[in-house]
Coordinates of C-alpha atoms in Angstrom, one line a residue:
Chain A
M1 CA -108.6 -34.7 70.1
Y2 CA -107.3 -35.9 66.7
V3 CA -109.0 -36.8 63.5
Y4 CA -107.4 -39.3 61.1
L5 CA -107.5 -38.1 57.6
P6 CA -108.0 -41.3 55.4
I7 CA -106.4 -39.9 52.2
A8 CA -103.6 -37.9 53.8
E9 CA -103.0 -40.9 56.0
M10 CA -102.2 -38.8 59.1
A11 CA -103.8 -37.6 62.3
V12 CA -104.3 -33.9 62.8
S13 CA -105.7 -32.0 65.8
V14 CA -109.4 -31.5 65.0
L15 CA -109.5 -28.4 67.2
S16 CA -106.7 -26.7 65.3
L17 CA -108.4 -27.5 61.9
I18 CA -111.7 -26.1 63.1
A19 CA -109.9 -23.1 64.6
L20 CA -108.1 -22.5 61.2
G21 CA -111.4 -22.9 59.3
C22 CA -113.1 -20.6 61.7
G23 CA -110.3 -18.0 61.5
V24 CA -110.4 -17.9 57.8
G25 CA -114.2 -18.0 57.9
I26 CA -114.3 -14.9 60.1
L27 CA -112.1 -13.1 57.5
S28 CA -114.4 -14.4 54.7
G29 CA -117.5 -13.1 56.6
M30 CA -115.9 -9.7 57.2
L31 CA -114.3 -9.1 53.9
G32 CA -116.3 -11.3 51.4
I33 CA -113.3 -13.4 50.3
S34 CA -113.3 -17.2 50.0
G35 CA -109.9 -17.4 51.8
G36 CA -108.6 -20.3 49.9
F37 CA -105.3 -18.4 49.1
L38 CA -104.8 -18.2 52.9
L39 CA -106.1 -21.6 54.0
T40 CA -104.0 -23.8 51.6
P41 CA -100.6 -22.4 52.6
I42 CA -101.4 -22.6 56.3
L43 CA -102.5 -26.3 55.8
I44 CA -99.1 -26.9 54.1
L45 CA -97.3 -25.2 57.0
M46 CA -99.3 -27.5 59.4
G47 CA -97.8 -30.5 57.7
I48 CA -100.6 -31.6 55.4
P49 CA -99.1 -32.8 52.1
S50 CA -99.3 -30.1 49.5
S51 CA -101.2 -32.2 47.0
I52 CA -103.9 -33.1 49.6
A53 CA -104.2 -29.5 50.9
V54 CA -104.6 -28.1 47.4
A55 CA -107.1 -30.7 46.2
S56 CA -109.2 -30.8 49.4
Q57 CA -109.4 -27.1 49.5
S58 CA -111.1 -27.1 46.1
A59 CA -114.0 -29.0 47.5
G60 CA -114.4 -26.4 50.2
V61 CA -114.4 -23.7 47.6
I62 CA -117.4 -25.3 46.0
A63 CA -119.4 -24.9 49.2
T64 CA -118.3 -21.3 49.8
S65 CA -118.8 -20.2 46.2
T66 CA -122.3 -21.8 46.1
T67 CA -123.3 -19.8 49.2
G68 CA -122.1 -16.6 47.4
V69 CA -123.6 -17.5 44.0
M70 CA -127.1 -18.0 45.5
G71 CA -127.1 -14.6 47.0
H72 CA -125.9 -12.8 43.9
W73 CA -128.2 -14.9 41.6
R74 CA -131.3 -13.9 43.6
G75 CA -130.3 -10.3 43.3
G76 CA -129.8 -10.6 39.5
F77 CA -126.1 -9.6 39.7
V78 CA -124.8 -12.1 37.3
D79 CA -123.8 -11.7 33.6
F80 CA -124.6 -15.2 32.3
K81 CA -123.2 -14.6 28.8
M82 CA -119.9 -13.6 30.3
V83 CA -120.1 -16.6 32.7
V84 CA -120.3 -18.9 29.7
Y85 CA -117.0 -17.6 28.1
I86 CA -115.1 -17.4 31.3
V87 CA -116.2 -20.9 32.4
I88 CA -115.1 -22.3 29.0
G89 CA -111.7 -20.9 29.6
G90 CA -111.8 -21.9 33.3
V91 CA -112.8 -25.5 32.6
M92 CA -110.0 -25.8 30.0
G93 CA -107.5 -24.1 32.4
S94 CA -108.4 -26.2 35.4
S95 CA -108.3 -29.4 33.4
F96 CA -104.8 -28.4 32.1
G97 CA -104.0 -27.4 35.7
V98 CA -104.9 -30.9 37.1
W99 CA -102.7 -32.5 34.4
L100 CA -99.9 -30.1 35.3
F101 CA -100.4 -30.9 39.0
S102 CA -100.2 -34.6 38.3
Y103 CA -97.1 -34.1 36.1
L104 CA -95.3 -32.0 38.8
D105 CA -96.2 -34.6 41.5
K106 CA -94.7 -37.4 39.4
A107 CA -91.6 -35.4 38.8
G108 CA -91.3 -34.7 42.5
N109 CA -91.5 -30.9 42.1
L110 CA -95.0 -30.3 43.2
E111 CA -94.3 -29.2 46.8
S112 CA -91.6 -26.6 45.7
T113 CA -93.8 -25.3 42.9
I114 CA -96.8 -24.8 45.1
K115 CA -94.7 -23.0 47.8
I116 CA -92.9 -20.8 45.2
S117 CA -96.3 -20.0 43.6
Y118 CA -97.8 -19.0 46.9
V119 CA -94.8 -16.8 47.8
V120 CA -95.2 -15.0 44.5
L121 CA -98.9 -14.8 44.7
L122 CA -99.3 -13.8 48.3
G123 CA -96.4 -11.3 48.0
I124 CA -98.2 -9.6 45.1
I125 CA -101.6 -9.7 46.8
G126 CA -100.2 -8.3 50.1
T127 CA -98.3 -5.6 48.3
F128 CA -101.3 -4.6 46.3
M129 CA -103.5 -4.6 49.4
F130 CA -101.1 -2.2 51.1
L131 CA -100.9 0.0 48.0
E132 CA -104.7 0.0 47.7
L133 CA -105.1 1.0 51.4
G134 CA -102.6 3.9 50.8
R135 CA -104.4 5.0 47.7
T136 CA -107.8 4.9 49.4
K137 CA -106.4 7.2 52.1
F138 CA -104.9 9.5 49.5
K139 CA -108.1 9.6 47.5
R140 CA -110.1 10.5 50.6
R141 CA -107.9 13.4 51.4
N142 CA -108.1 14.8 47.9
A143 CA -111.3 16.1 46.3
T144 CA -113.3 13.5 44.4
K145 CA -112.5 13.7 40.7
I146 CA -114.8 12.3 38.0
Q147 CA -113.2 9.4 36.4
K148 CA -114.0 7.5 33.2
F149 CA -115.9 4.2 33.7
H150 CA -113.1 2.2 32.0
H151 CA -110.2 2.8 29.6
H152 CA -110.1 1.0 26.3
N153 CA -107.1 -1.3 26.1
I154 CA -105.8 -3.9 23.7
F155 CA -108.4 -6.4 24.8
H156 CA -111.2 -4.2 23.4
H157 CA -109.7 -4.3 19.8
L158 CA -109.4 -8.1 19.4
P159 CA -111.6 -10.1 17.0
F160 CA -114.8 -12.1 17.8
R161 CA -116.4 -9.2 19.5
T162 CA -119.9 -9.6 21.1
K163 CA -122.2 -7.6 23.2
F164 CA -122.5 -8.3 27.0
K165 CA -125.6 -6.4 27.9
K166 CA -125.5 -6.9 31.6
S167 CA -121.8 -5.8 31.8
R168 CA -122.4 -2.9 29.4
L169 CA -119.6 -4.1 27.2
Y170 CA -118.9 -4.8 23.5
I171 CA -115.6 -6.8 23.6
S172 CA -113.9 -9.8 22.1
V173 CA -114.6 -13.2 23.7
I174 CA -110.9 -14.0 23.7
P175 CA -110.0 -12.0 26.9
P176 CA -112.7 -13.6 29.1
I177 CA -111.7 -17.1 27.9
F178 CA -108.0 -16.3 28.4
I179 CA -108.6 -14.9 31.9
G180 CA -110.8 -17.9 32.8
F181 CA -108.0 -20.2 31.6
F182 CA -105.3 -18.5 33.6
I183 CA -107.4 -18.5 36.8
G184 CA -108.4 -22.1 36.1
V185 CA -104.8 -23.2 36.0
L186 CA -104.1 -21.4 39.3
S187 CA -107.2 -22.9 40.9
A188 CA -106.1 -26.5 40.1
V189 CA -102.4 -26.1 41.0
M190 CA -102.9 -23.9 44.1
G191 CA -106.3 -24.8 45.4
I192 CA -107.7 -21.2 45.3
G193 CA -111.0 -19.9 44.2
G194 CA -109.3 -17.1 42.3
G195 CA -111.9 -14.4 43.1
F196 CA -109.3 -12.0 44.4
M197 CA -107.6 -12.1 41.0
M198 CA -110.7 -12.5 38.9
V199 CA -112.5 -9.5 40.3
P200 CA -109.7 -6.9 39.5
A201 CA -109.2 -8.6 36.1
M202 CA -112.9 -8.1 35.3
I203 CA -112.9 -4.5 36.4
Y204 CA -109.5 -3.3 35.1
L205 CA -108.9 -5.5 32.1
L206 CA -112.4 -6.2 30.8
G207 CA -113.9 -3.0 32.1
M208 CA -117.0 -4.8 33.5
H209 CA -119.6 -3.0 35.5
T210 CA -118.8 -3.5 39.2
S211 CA -122.4 -4.5 40.1
V212 CA -122.1 -7.8 38.2
V213 CA -118.5 -8.5 38.7
I214 CA -118.7 -10.4 42.1
G215 CA -121.7 -12.6 41.1
T216 CA -120.1 -13.4 37.7
S217 CA -116.8 -14.2 39.3
L218 CA -118.4 -16.5 41.9
F219 CA -120.2 -18.4 39.1
Q220 CA -116.9 -18.9 37.4
T221 CA -115.3 -20.0 40.7
L222 CA -118.1 -22.5 41.3
F223 CA -117.8 -24.2 37.9
V224 CA -114.0 -24.2 38.0
S225 CA -113.8 -25.6 41.5
I226 CA -116.4 -28.3 40.5
N227 CA -114.2 -29.3 37.5
T228 CA -111.0 -29.2 39.6
T229 CA -112.5 -31.3 42.4
F230 CA -113.8 -33.8 39.9
W231 CA -110.4 -34.3 38.2
Q232 CA -108.4 -34.1 41.4
A233 CA -110.6 -36.8 43.1
S234 CA -111.0 -39.1 40.1
V235 CA -107.5 -38.9 38.5
N236 CA -105.1 -37.9 41.3
N237 CA -107.1 -39.4 44.3
T238 CA -106.0 -36.4 46.4
V239 CA -109.3 -35.1 47.8
D240 CA -109.6 -35.8 51.5
F241 CA -113.2 -35.0 52.1
L242 CA -112.9 -35.5 55.8
L243 CA -110.4 -32.6 55.8
S244 CA -112.7 -30.5 53.7
L245 CA -115.6 -31.2 56.0
V246 CA -113.8 -30.3 59.2
L247 CA -112.5 -27.1 57.6
L248 CA -116.0 -26.3 56.3
T249 CA -117.5 -26.8 59.7
G250 CA -115.2 -24.2 61.2
G251 CA -115.5 -22.0 58.1
V252 CA -119.3 -21.8 58.3
V253 CA -119.3 -20.9 62.0
G254 CA -116.5 -18.4 61.4
A255 CA -118.3 -16.8 58.4
L256 CA -121.4 -16.2 60.6
I257 CA -119.3 -14.7 63.3
G258 CA -117.4 -12.6 60.7
V259 CA -120.6 -11.1 59.3
R260 CA -121.6 -9.9 62.8
L261 CA -118.1 -8.7 63.6
S262 CA -118.0 -6.7 60.4
K263 CA -120.6 -4.3 61.9
Y264 CA -118.2 -3.3 64.6
L265 CA -115.0 -2.9 62.7
K266 CA -114.0 -0.6 59.9
V267 CA -113.4 -2.2 56.5
E268 CA -110.0 -0.5 56.2
Q269 CA -108.9 -1.9 59.5
L270 CA -110.0 -5.4 58.4
R271 CA -108.2 -5.0 55.1
F272 CA -105.1 -3.9 56.9
I273 CA -105.2 -7.0 59.2
L274 CA -105.7 -9.3 56.2
A275 CA -102.8 -7.7 54.3
L276 CA -100.6 -8.3 57.3
I277 CA -101.7 -12.0 57.6
V278 CA -101.1 -12.5 53.8
M279 CA -97.7 -10.9 54.0
A280 CA -96.8 -12.9 57.1
V281 CA -97.7 -16.2 55.4
A282 CA -95.8 -15.2 52.3
I283 CA -92.7 -14.3 54.4
K284 CA -92.9 -17.6 56.4
L285 CA -93.1 -19.7 53.2
F286 CA -90.3 -17.6 51.6
V287 CA -88.1 -18.1 54.7
D288 CA -88.9 -21.9 54.6
L289 CA -87.7 -22.0 50.9
L290 CA -84.5 -20.2 51.7
S291 CA -83.4 -21.7 55.1
I292 CA -81.6 -25.0 55.4
P293 CA -84.3 -27.7 55.8
L294 CA -84.3 -29.7 59.0
D295 CA -84.6 -32.9 57.0
I296 CA -82.5 -32.8 53.8
F297 CA -83.6 -36.4 52.9
S298 CA -87.2 -37.6 53.1
V299 CA -88.8 -40.9 52.1
V300 CA -92.3 -41.8 50.9
S301 CA -93.7 -45.2 50.3
G302 CA -95.0 -45.9 46.8
E303 CA -94.2 -44.6 43.4
A304 CA -95.1 -41.0 43.7
S305 CA -94.9 -38.5 46.6
K306 CA -98.0 -37.2 48.2
Chain B
M1 CA -112.0 -51.5 89.3
K2 CA -113.9 -54.3 87.6
N3 CA -112.1 -53.5 84.3
W4 CA -108.7 -53.6 86.0
F5 CA -109.5 -56.9 87.6
L6 CA -110.6 -58.4 84.3
K7 CA -107.4 -57.2 82.6
L8 CA -105.3 -58.8 85.3
F9 CA -107.2 -62.0 85.1
L10 CA -107.0 -62.2 81.3
T11 CA -103.2 -61.4 81.3
S12 CA -102.6 -64.1 83.9
A13 CA -104.7 -66.6 82.1
V14 CA -102.9 -66.0 78.8
S15 CA -99.5 -66.2 80.5
I16 CA -100.4 -69.4 82.3
F17 CA -101.7 -70.9 79.1
I18 CA -98.5 -70.0 77.2
F19 CA -96.4 -71.3 80.0
M20 CA -98.3 -74.6 80.2
S21 CA -98.2 -75.1 76.5
F22 CA -94.4 -75.1 76.2
S23 CA -93.4 -76.2 79.7
A24 CA -92.7 -79.7 78.5
R25 CA -90.5 -78.5 75.6
A26 CA -87.2 -76.7 75.5
D27 CA -85.9 -73.6 73.6
I28 CA -89.3 -72.3 73.1
I29 CA -90.6 -68.7 72.9
E30 CA -94.3 -67.9 72.6
F31 CA -96.4 -64.8 73.0
K32 CA -99.9 -63.5 72.7
I33 CA -101.1 -60.2 71.3
K34 CA -104.4 -59.0 72.8
K35 CA -105.7 -57.5 69.6
L36 CA -104.8 -59.1 66.3
F37 CA -106.8 -56.4 64.5
I38 CA -106.1 -52.7 65.0
P39 CA -108.8 -50.5 63.4
I40 CA -107.8 -47.1 62.0
T41 CA -110.9 -45.0 62.8
T42 CA -111.4 -41.3 62.5
S43 CA -110.0 -40.9 66.1
F44 CA -106.9 -43.0 65.4
N45 CA -103.7 -41.2 66.6
G46 CA -101.3 -44.1 66.8
N47 CA -101.8 -47.2 69.0
S48 CA -100.1 -49.2 71.7
V49 CA -99.7 -52.9 71.1
N50 CA -99.3 -54.9 74.3
I51 CA -97.7 -58.3 74.1
N52 CA -97.4 -60.9 76.9
G53 CA -95.1 -63.9 76.4
A54 CA -93.0 -66.6 77.9
T55 CA -89.8 -68.4 77.1
D56 CA -87.6 -71.0 78.8
I57 CA -84.5 -69.7 77.0
E58 CA -81.9 -67.6 78.9
G59 CA -80.8 -64.6 76.9
N60 CA -81.8 -61.4 75.2
I61 CA -85.3 -61.5 73.9
V62 CA -85.6 -59.8 70.5
F63 CA -88.8 -58.7 68.9
I64 CA -88.9 -57.7 65.2
V65 CA -92.1 -56.0 63.9
S66 CA -92.3 -55.5 60.2
S67 CA -94.9 -54.3 57.7
K68 CA -95.2 -55.5 54.1
K69 CA -92.3 -54.7 51.8
E70 CA -92.8 -52.2 49.0
V71 CA -91.3 -49.6 46.8
H72 CA -90.0 -46.4 48.5
T73 CA -88.9 -43.1 46.9
L74 CA -86.1 -41.1 48.5
T75 CA -86.2 -37.4 47.9
Q76 CA -83.5 -34.8 48.7
K77 CA -83.8 -31.0 49.2
V78 CA -81.3 -29.4 46.8
K79 CA -80.4 -25.7 46.8
T80 CA -81.2 -24.4 43.3
D81 CA -80.8 -20.6 42.6
G82 CA -80.9 -20.0 46.4
I83 CA -84.1 -21.9 46.9
W84 CA -84.4 -25.4 48.5
V85 CA -86.3 -27.6 46.1
T86 CA -87.3 -31.3 46.5
K87 CA -85.8 -33.8 44.0
K88 CA -86.4 -37.5 43.7
I89 CA -83.0 -39.1 43.9
A90 CA -83.6 -42.8 44.3
K91 CA -86.2 -45.5 44.3
V92 CA -85.7 -48.6 46.5
D93 CA -87.8 -51.7 46.4
N94 CA -88.4 -54.6 48.8
I95 CA -88.3 -52.7 52.1
P96 CA -90.9 -52.4 54.8
D97 CA -92.7 -49.2 55.5
F98 CA -92.5 -49.9 59.3
Y99 CA -89.8 -51.8 61.1
A100 CA -89.1 -52.1 64.8
I101 CA -86.6 -53.9 66.9
L102 CA -87.5 -54.3 70.6
T103 CA -85.2 -56.1 73.0
T104 CA -84.5 -56.7 76.6
A105 CA -80.9 -55.5 76.3
P106 CA -78.9 -53.7 73.5
I107 CA -77.8 -55.9 70.6
N108 CA -75.1 -55.4 68.0
I109 CA -77.3 -55.0 65.0
D110 CA -74.4 -54.9 62.5
A111 CA -73.3 -58.3 63.7
Y112 CA -76.4 -60.0 62.3
K113 CA -75.9 -60.6 58.6
D114 CA -78.2 -63.6 58.9
F115 CA -81.1 -62.8 56.6
R116 CA -83.3 -65.5 58.1
Y117 CA -84.4 -62.9 60.6
T118 CA -83.3 -59.7 58.9
V119 CA -82.3 -58.2 62.2
G120 CA -81.8 -54.5 61.7
A121 CA -83.0 -52.5 58.7
F122 CA -79.4 -52.0 57.5
N123 CA -79.2 -55.8 56.9
A124 CA -82.3 -56.0 54.8
K125 CA -82.2 -57.3 51.2
Y126 CA -83.0 -54.0 49.6
N127 CA -83.2 -53.5 45.9
I128 CA -82.2 -50.1 44.4
V129 CA -84.4 -49.5 41.4
Y130 CA -82.6 -46.3 40.4
N131 CA -80.0 -44.1 42.0
K132 CA -79.7 -40.7 40.4
T133 CA -76.9 -39.5 42.8
S134 CA -73.2 -39.9 42.3
N135 CA -73.0 -41.7 45.6
S136 CA -73.1 -45.5 46.2
D137 CA -76.2 -47.6 46.7
E138 CA -75.1 -48.1 50.3
Y139 CA -75.1 -44.4 50.9
V140 CA -78.6 -44.0 49.4
W141 CA -79.8 -46.9 51.6
R142 CA -78.4 -45.4 54.8
K143 CA -80.0 -42.1 54.0
L144 CA -83.3 -43.8 53.5
V145 CA -83.1 -45.6 56.8
K146 CA -82.1 -42.4 58.5
A147 CA -85.2 -40.7 57.0
K148 CA -87.3 -43.6 58.2
I149 CA -85.9 -43.3 61.7
D150 CA -86.6 -39.5 61.7
N151 CA -90.3 -40.3 60.6
G152 CA -90.7 -42.7 63.5
K153 CA -91.1 -45.6 61.1
Y154 CA -87.9 -47.4 62.0
I155 CA -87.6 -48.0 65.7
Y156 CA -84.9 -49.5 67.8
N157 CA -85.7 -49.8 71.5
P158 CA -83.1 -51.9 73.4
N159 CA -85.0 -51.9 76.7
A160 CA -88.6 -52.3 75.6
V161 CA -88.9 -56.0 76.5
K162 CA -89.3 -56.6 80.2
R163 CA -88.7 -60.0 81.8
R164 CA -91.1 -60.8 84.6
G165 CA -89.5 -63.6 86.6
R166 CA -87.7 -66.5 84.9
Y167 CA -90.2 -67.3 82.1
L168 CA -92.6 -64.5 81.5
F169 CA -92.0 -61.2 79.6
D170 CA -94.0 -58.4 78.2
V171 CA -93.5 -55.6 75.7
S172 CA -95.4 -52.6 74.5
L173 CA -95.0 -51.1 71.0
D174 CA -96.2 -47.6 70.2
L175 CA -97.2 -47.4 66.6
P176 CA -97.1 -44.0 65.0
S177 CA -100.3 -42.3 63.5
N178 CA -98.8 -42.2 60.0
I179 CA -98.7 -46.0 59.8
E180 CA -99.7 -47.8 56.6
N181 CA -102.5 -50.3 56.3
G182 CA -101.7 -54.0 56.1
Y183 CA -100.5 -57.1 58.0
Y184 CA -97.7 -56.6 60.5
D185 CA -95.5 -59.5 61.3
F186 CA -94.5 -59.7 64.9
R187 CA -91.5 -62.1 65.3
A188 CA -89.7 -63.1 68.5
F189 CA -86.5 -65.0 69.2
V190 CA -83.8 -65.1 71.8
E191 CA -80.2 -64.0 71.4
T192 CA -77.9 -66.5 73.2
E193 CA -74.2 -67.4 73.1
N194 CA -75.1 -70.0 70.5
G195 CA -76.7 -67.4 68.2
L196 CA -80.4 -66.8 67.6
V197 CA -82.7 -69.5 69.2
G198 CA -86.4 -70.1 69.1
F199 CA -88.8 -68.5 66.7
Y200 CA -92.4 -67.5 67.1
N201 CA -94.6 -65.1 65.1
E202 CA -98.1 -63.5 65.0
L203 CA -99.7 -61.4 62.3
V204 CA -101.6 -58.3 63.2
L205 CA -103.8 -56.5 60.8
I206 CA -103.8 -52.7 60.9
E207 CA -106.5 -51.4 58.6
R208 CA -108.9 -48.4 58.2
D209 CA -112.2 -49.2 59.6
G210 CA -115.7 -47.6 59.6
F211 CA -115.9 -44.2 58.1
T212 CA -112.2 -43.9 57.2
K213 CA -112.4 -47.2 55.3
F214 CA -115.5 -46.1 53.5
V215 CA -113.9 -42.8 52.4
Y216 CA -110.6 -44.4 51.4
A217 CA -112.2 -47.3 49.5
S218 CA -114.6 -45.0 47.7
A219 CA -111.8 -42.5 46.8
I220 CA -109.6 -45.2 45.4
N221 CA -111.9 -47.9 44.0
Y222 CA -114.9 -45.7 42.9
S223 CA -113.0 -42.4 42.3
V224 CA -115.5 -41.0 39.8
L225 CA -118.5 -41.8 42.1
Y226 CA -116.5 -40.4 45.1
A227 CA -115.8 -37.2 43.1
I228 CA -119.5 -36.8 42.3
I229 CA -120.5 -37.4 45.9
V230 CA -117.9 -34.9 47.2
I231 CA -119.2 -32.3 44.7
F232 CA -122.8 -32.9 45.6
I233 CA -122.3 -32.7 49.4
S234 CA -120.2 -29.5 49.0
L235 CA -123.0 -28.0 46.8
L236 CA -125.6 -29.0 49.4
I237 CA -123.6 -27.5 52.3
G238 CA -123.1 -24.3 50.3
Y239 CA -126.8 -24.1 49.5
G240 CA -127.8 -25.0 53.1
V241 CA -125.6 -22.1 54.4
S242 CA -127.1 -19.7 51.9
F243 CA -130.6 -20.8 52.9
V244 CA -129.9 -20.3 56.6
G245 CA -128.3 -16.9 55.8
K246 CA -131.4 -15.9 53.8
R247 CA -133.8 -16.8 56.7
R248 CA -131.7 -14.9 59.2

């Protein structure tokens, strides 16, 4: 059974799309990640044009982050003052990212840029995940040592400092804006929510209290993905909502299964599986970039490539 | 059973009608396509176009199917610092996105330089807008045609047209799923010792229909509204899932 994607102008097996959405949804449900960093490269490997995969994924991120935001908002785990600064940076970054996306597309370098970015990003994430797993094991073996809540770094000495009560911080507004901008660019160019980068940045760079990190990060993801989707759809015409809908259908079912499954599996085992998948996708993309392509020449109708 | 009988009856009726219409004339080729509109719906995965026709001309029946002519961009994967990156190398205008040659027997495509029929993609009147390579325009053009053949967009099937008796013939064309929207010109003529004889054509419209048409038209013509609707529905789905999760 195939579904014709009107913007991508191609037919794709609806079952494989639902299975993909479901698979990533299961991981999301078990580990609390949006899974965009995994879904987009797999869509590209399935033959969906990079530009469509990236832009359509951003619409899916809106739905997943809304679900997360609602839960954290109800619990009061959001630092709204921090949200404002990060979102300012995020909106600027994602707007710049959409322009960059359009520029790379016109220059014909979009596909290669996205693939290279994913190889680097997934490689870093996979390596860090393995390191983190090793460190957790090491920590567990050794006696618990009292650690400082956070270390003061260069970010804490910059101008325009303000108090973030909920995060228990007194820092400059420049770092949150800068981090938001950086994640915003990545979100637009790579179709990711950015939570997996935002959360460690908030904890280790800003020194935010962990209780408000996920809720605040999800709010930023929501606003950035809304901004990205708006510009990708209205300027680049690359959002295939049918693709987003099919993936979301699988994703919702998968997330519900994932939540139930998480009760029977250890978190460390799950993280290990995810790290393996992340590394496998990174290696596959890397091999694709290095090996001689089957089709050296390709042709697209129209002015710009999809 | 009933459906099978109806198809047989209609095919026969069409064939008889065609045959009757030209029986009094000479050097005539005519055909009928069952569906002149092929909708691209959400379940579209390519389509078969069945054609029944008749001719009183002895020879090789040649069918040319061509979509509208437009600009195409040729890209090449180039190894840069050990990595294969895609580069735009040429832009070519005035060529169809889809092109098929279907015949009863193999033909020498290169022999036809007669542009009245543009037999064979290699004989088309292409227009190179730019060529960034150090190779000739002819080289670029041949690479483009090769890429089109690999995509399933340029087809040459020398045994697709089947003669049924002295006058009747039929042909089936499998259109790929990545086909573009627009009018497709189906042309037929016969290759004889005296050259190409007879000429007949029909236009078939292949277009998005129903939901796919709505989505595409909204995305292109009302892109801001489309963006707002996409965002709104995504928010709604996200909220709905959180609501269900809360109740559970």
